[in-house]
GROMACS .gro file of C-alpha atoms in nm:
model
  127
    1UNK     CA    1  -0.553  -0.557   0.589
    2UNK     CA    2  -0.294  -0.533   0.330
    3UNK     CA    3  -0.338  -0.733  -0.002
    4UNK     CA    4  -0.124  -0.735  -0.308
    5UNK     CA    5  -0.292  -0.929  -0.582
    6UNK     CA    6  -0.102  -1.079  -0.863
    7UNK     CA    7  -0.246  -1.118  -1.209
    8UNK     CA    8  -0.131  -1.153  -1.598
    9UNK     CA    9   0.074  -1.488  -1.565
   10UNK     CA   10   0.011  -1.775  -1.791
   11UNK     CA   11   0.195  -1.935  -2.082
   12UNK     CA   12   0.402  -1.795  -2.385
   13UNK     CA   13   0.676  -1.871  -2.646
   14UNK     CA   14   1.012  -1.764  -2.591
   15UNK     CA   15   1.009  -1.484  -2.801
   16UNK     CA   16   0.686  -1.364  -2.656
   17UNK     CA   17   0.550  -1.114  -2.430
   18UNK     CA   18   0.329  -1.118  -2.071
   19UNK     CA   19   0.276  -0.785  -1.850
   20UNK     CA   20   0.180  -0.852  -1.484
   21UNK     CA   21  -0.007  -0.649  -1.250
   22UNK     CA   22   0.039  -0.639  -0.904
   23UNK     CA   23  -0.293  -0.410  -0.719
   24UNK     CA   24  -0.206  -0.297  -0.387
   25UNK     CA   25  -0.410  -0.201  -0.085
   26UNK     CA   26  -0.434  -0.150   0.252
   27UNK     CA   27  -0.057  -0.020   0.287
   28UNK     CA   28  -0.054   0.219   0.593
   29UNK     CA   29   0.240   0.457   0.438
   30UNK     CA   30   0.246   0.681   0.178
   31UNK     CA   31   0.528   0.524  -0.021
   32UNK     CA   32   0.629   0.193  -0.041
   33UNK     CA   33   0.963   0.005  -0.209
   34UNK     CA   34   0.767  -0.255  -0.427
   35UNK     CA   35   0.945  -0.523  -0.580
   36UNK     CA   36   0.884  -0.789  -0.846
   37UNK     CA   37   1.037  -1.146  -0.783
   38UNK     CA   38   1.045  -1.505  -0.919
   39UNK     CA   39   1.102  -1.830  -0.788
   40UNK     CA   40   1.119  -2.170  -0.919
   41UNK     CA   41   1.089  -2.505  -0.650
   42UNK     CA   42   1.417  -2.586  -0.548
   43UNK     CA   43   1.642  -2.262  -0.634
   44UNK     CA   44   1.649  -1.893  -0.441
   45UNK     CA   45   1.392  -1.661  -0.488
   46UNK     CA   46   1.537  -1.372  -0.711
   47UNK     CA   47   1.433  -1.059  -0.725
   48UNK     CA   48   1.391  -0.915  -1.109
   49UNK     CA   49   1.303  -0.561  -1.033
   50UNK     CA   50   1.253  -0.310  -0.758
   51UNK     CA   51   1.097   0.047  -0.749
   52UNK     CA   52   1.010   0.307  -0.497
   53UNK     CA   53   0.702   0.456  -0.539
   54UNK     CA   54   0.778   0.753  -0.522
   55UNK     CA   55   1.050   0.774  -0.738
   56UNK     CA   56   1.143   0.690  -1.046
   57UNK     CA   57   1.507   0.480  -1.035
   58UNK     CA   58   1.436   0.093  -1.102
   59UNK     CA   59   1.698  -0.192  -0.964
   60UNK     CA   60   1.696  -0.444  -1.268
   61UNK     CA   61   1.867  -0.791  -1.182
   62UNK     CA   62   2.141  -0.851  -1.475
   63UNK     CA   63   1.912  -1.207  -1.565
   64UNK     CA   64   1.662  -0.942  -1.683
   65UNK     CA   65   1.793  -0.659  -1.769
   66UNK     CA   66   1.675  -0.453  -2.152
   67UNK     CA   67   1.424  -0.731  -2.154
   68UNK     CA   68   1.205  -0.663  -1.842
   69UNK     CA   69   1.035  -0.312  -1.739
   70UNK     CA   70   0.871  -0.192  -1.417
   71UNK     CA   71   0.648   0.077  -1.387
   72UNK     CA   72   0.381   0.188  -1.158
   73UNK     CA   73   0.043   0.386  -1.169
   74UNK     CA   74   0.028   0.565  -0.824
   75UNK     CA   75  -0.338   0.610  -0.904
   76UNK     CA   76  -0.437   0.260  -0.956
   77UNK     CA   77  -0.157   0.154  -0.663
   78UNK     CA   78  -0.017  -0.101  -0.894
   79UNK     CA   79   0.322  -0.210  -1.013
   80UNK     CA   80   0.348  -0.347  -1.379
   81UNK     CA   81   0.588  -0.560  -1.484
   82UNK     CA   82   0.652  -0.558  -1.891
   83UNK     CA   83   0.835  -0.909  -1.953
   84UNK     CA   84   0.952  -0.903  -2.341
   85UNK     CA   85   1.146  -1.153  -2.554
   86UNK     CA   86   1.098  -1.404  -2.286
   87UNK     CA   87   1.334  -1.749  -2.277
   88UNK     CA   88   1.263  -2.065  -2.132
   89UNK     CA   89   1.433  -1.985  -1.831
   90UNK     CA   90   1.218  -1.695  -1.752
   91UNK     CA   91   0.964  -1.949  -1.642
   92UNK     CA   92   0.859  -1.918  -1.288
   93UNK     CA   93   0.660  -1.807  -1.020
   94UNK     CA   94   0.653  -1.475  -1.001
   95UNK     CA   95   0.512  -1.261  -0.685
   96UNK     CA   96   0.431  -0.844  -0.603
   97UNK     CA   97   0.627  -0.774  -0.293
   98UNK     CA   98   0.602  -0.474  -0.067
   99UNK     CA   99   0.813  -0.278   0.239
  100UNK     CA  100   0.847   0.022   0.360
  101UNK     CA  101   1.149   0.174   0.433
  102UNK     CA  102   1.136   0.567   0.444
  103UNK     CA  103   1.134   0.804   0.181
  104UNK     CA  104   1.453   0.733   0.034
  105UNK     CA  105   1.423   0.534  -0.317
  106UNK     CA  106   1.821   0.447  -0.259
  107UNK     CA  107   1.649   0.217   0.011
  108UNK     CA  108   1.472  -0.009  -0.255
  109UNK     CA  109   1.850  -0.120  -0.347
  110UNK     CA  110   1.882  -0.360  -0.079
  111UNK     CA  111   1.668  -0.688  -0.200
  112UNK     CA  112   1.593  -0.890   0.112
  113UNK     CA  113   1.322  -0.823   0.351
  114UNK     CA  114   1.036  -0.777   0.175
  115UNK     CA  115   0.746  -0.770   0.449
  116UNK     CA  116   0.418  -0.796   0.231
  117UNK     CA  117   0.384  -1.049  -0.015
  118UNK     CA  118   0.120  -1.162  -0.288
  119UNK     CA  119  -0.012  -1.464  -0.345
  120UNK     CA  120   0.191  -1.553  -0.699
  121UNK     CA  121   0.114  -1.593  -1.065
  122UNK     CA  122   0.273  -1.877  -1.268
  123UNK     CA  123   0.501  -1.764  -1.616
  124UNK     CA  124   0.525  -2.038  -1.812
  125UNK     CA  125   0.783  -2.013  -2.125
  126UNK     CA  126   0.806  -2.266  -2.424
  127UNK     CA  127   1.054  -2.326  -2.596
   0.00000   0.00000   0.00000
């Protein structure tokens, strides 16, 4: 049974700083493309950041980018994501997404089609 589990939301300043953890497990493969997203009600889930696991090349959206770093301990199977000088419009939910799709990392580029998913943790950003 495959379970990605969310954790590190909660509430901040702009200005501030929140890492989240996604832990992964019961993926069948080897390597995954893992992807960090957000959504708030009424607008289009967008996806911040994307990795392969077994690379090392990250797909940044532009909302995010120099602010917002993904990283990944193969060891612990999770996916970080390092959210700095946060703004108001940062605020979301934000969910762990898996899918395989080969070895290739240039795979991970494409954002859509995620087929694992985690349950969510809520960012909340003050102003």
């Amino acid at each position: 049974q495959v379970q990605l589990v969310e954790s590190g939301g909660g509430s901040v300043q702009a200005g501030g700083s929140l890492t989240l953890s996604c832990h992964a497990s019961g993926l069948p493969y080897d390597t995954y493309c893992m992807g960090w997203f957000r959504q708030v009600p009424g607008q289009e889930r967008e996806r911040v950041a994307g990795i392969h696991t077994g690379g090392i090349h990250i797909y940044y959206a532009d909302s995010v980018k120099g602010r917002f770093i993904m990283s990944q301990d193969n060891n612990k199977n999770t996916v970080y994501l390092h959210m700095n000088s946060l703004k108001t419009e940062d605020t979301a939910m934000y969910y762990c997404a898996a899918d395989y799709r080969g070895a290739s990392p240039l795979a991970c580029a494409r954002e859509a089609d995620y087929t694992y998913w985690g349950q969510g943790t809520q960012v909340t950003v003050s102003s």
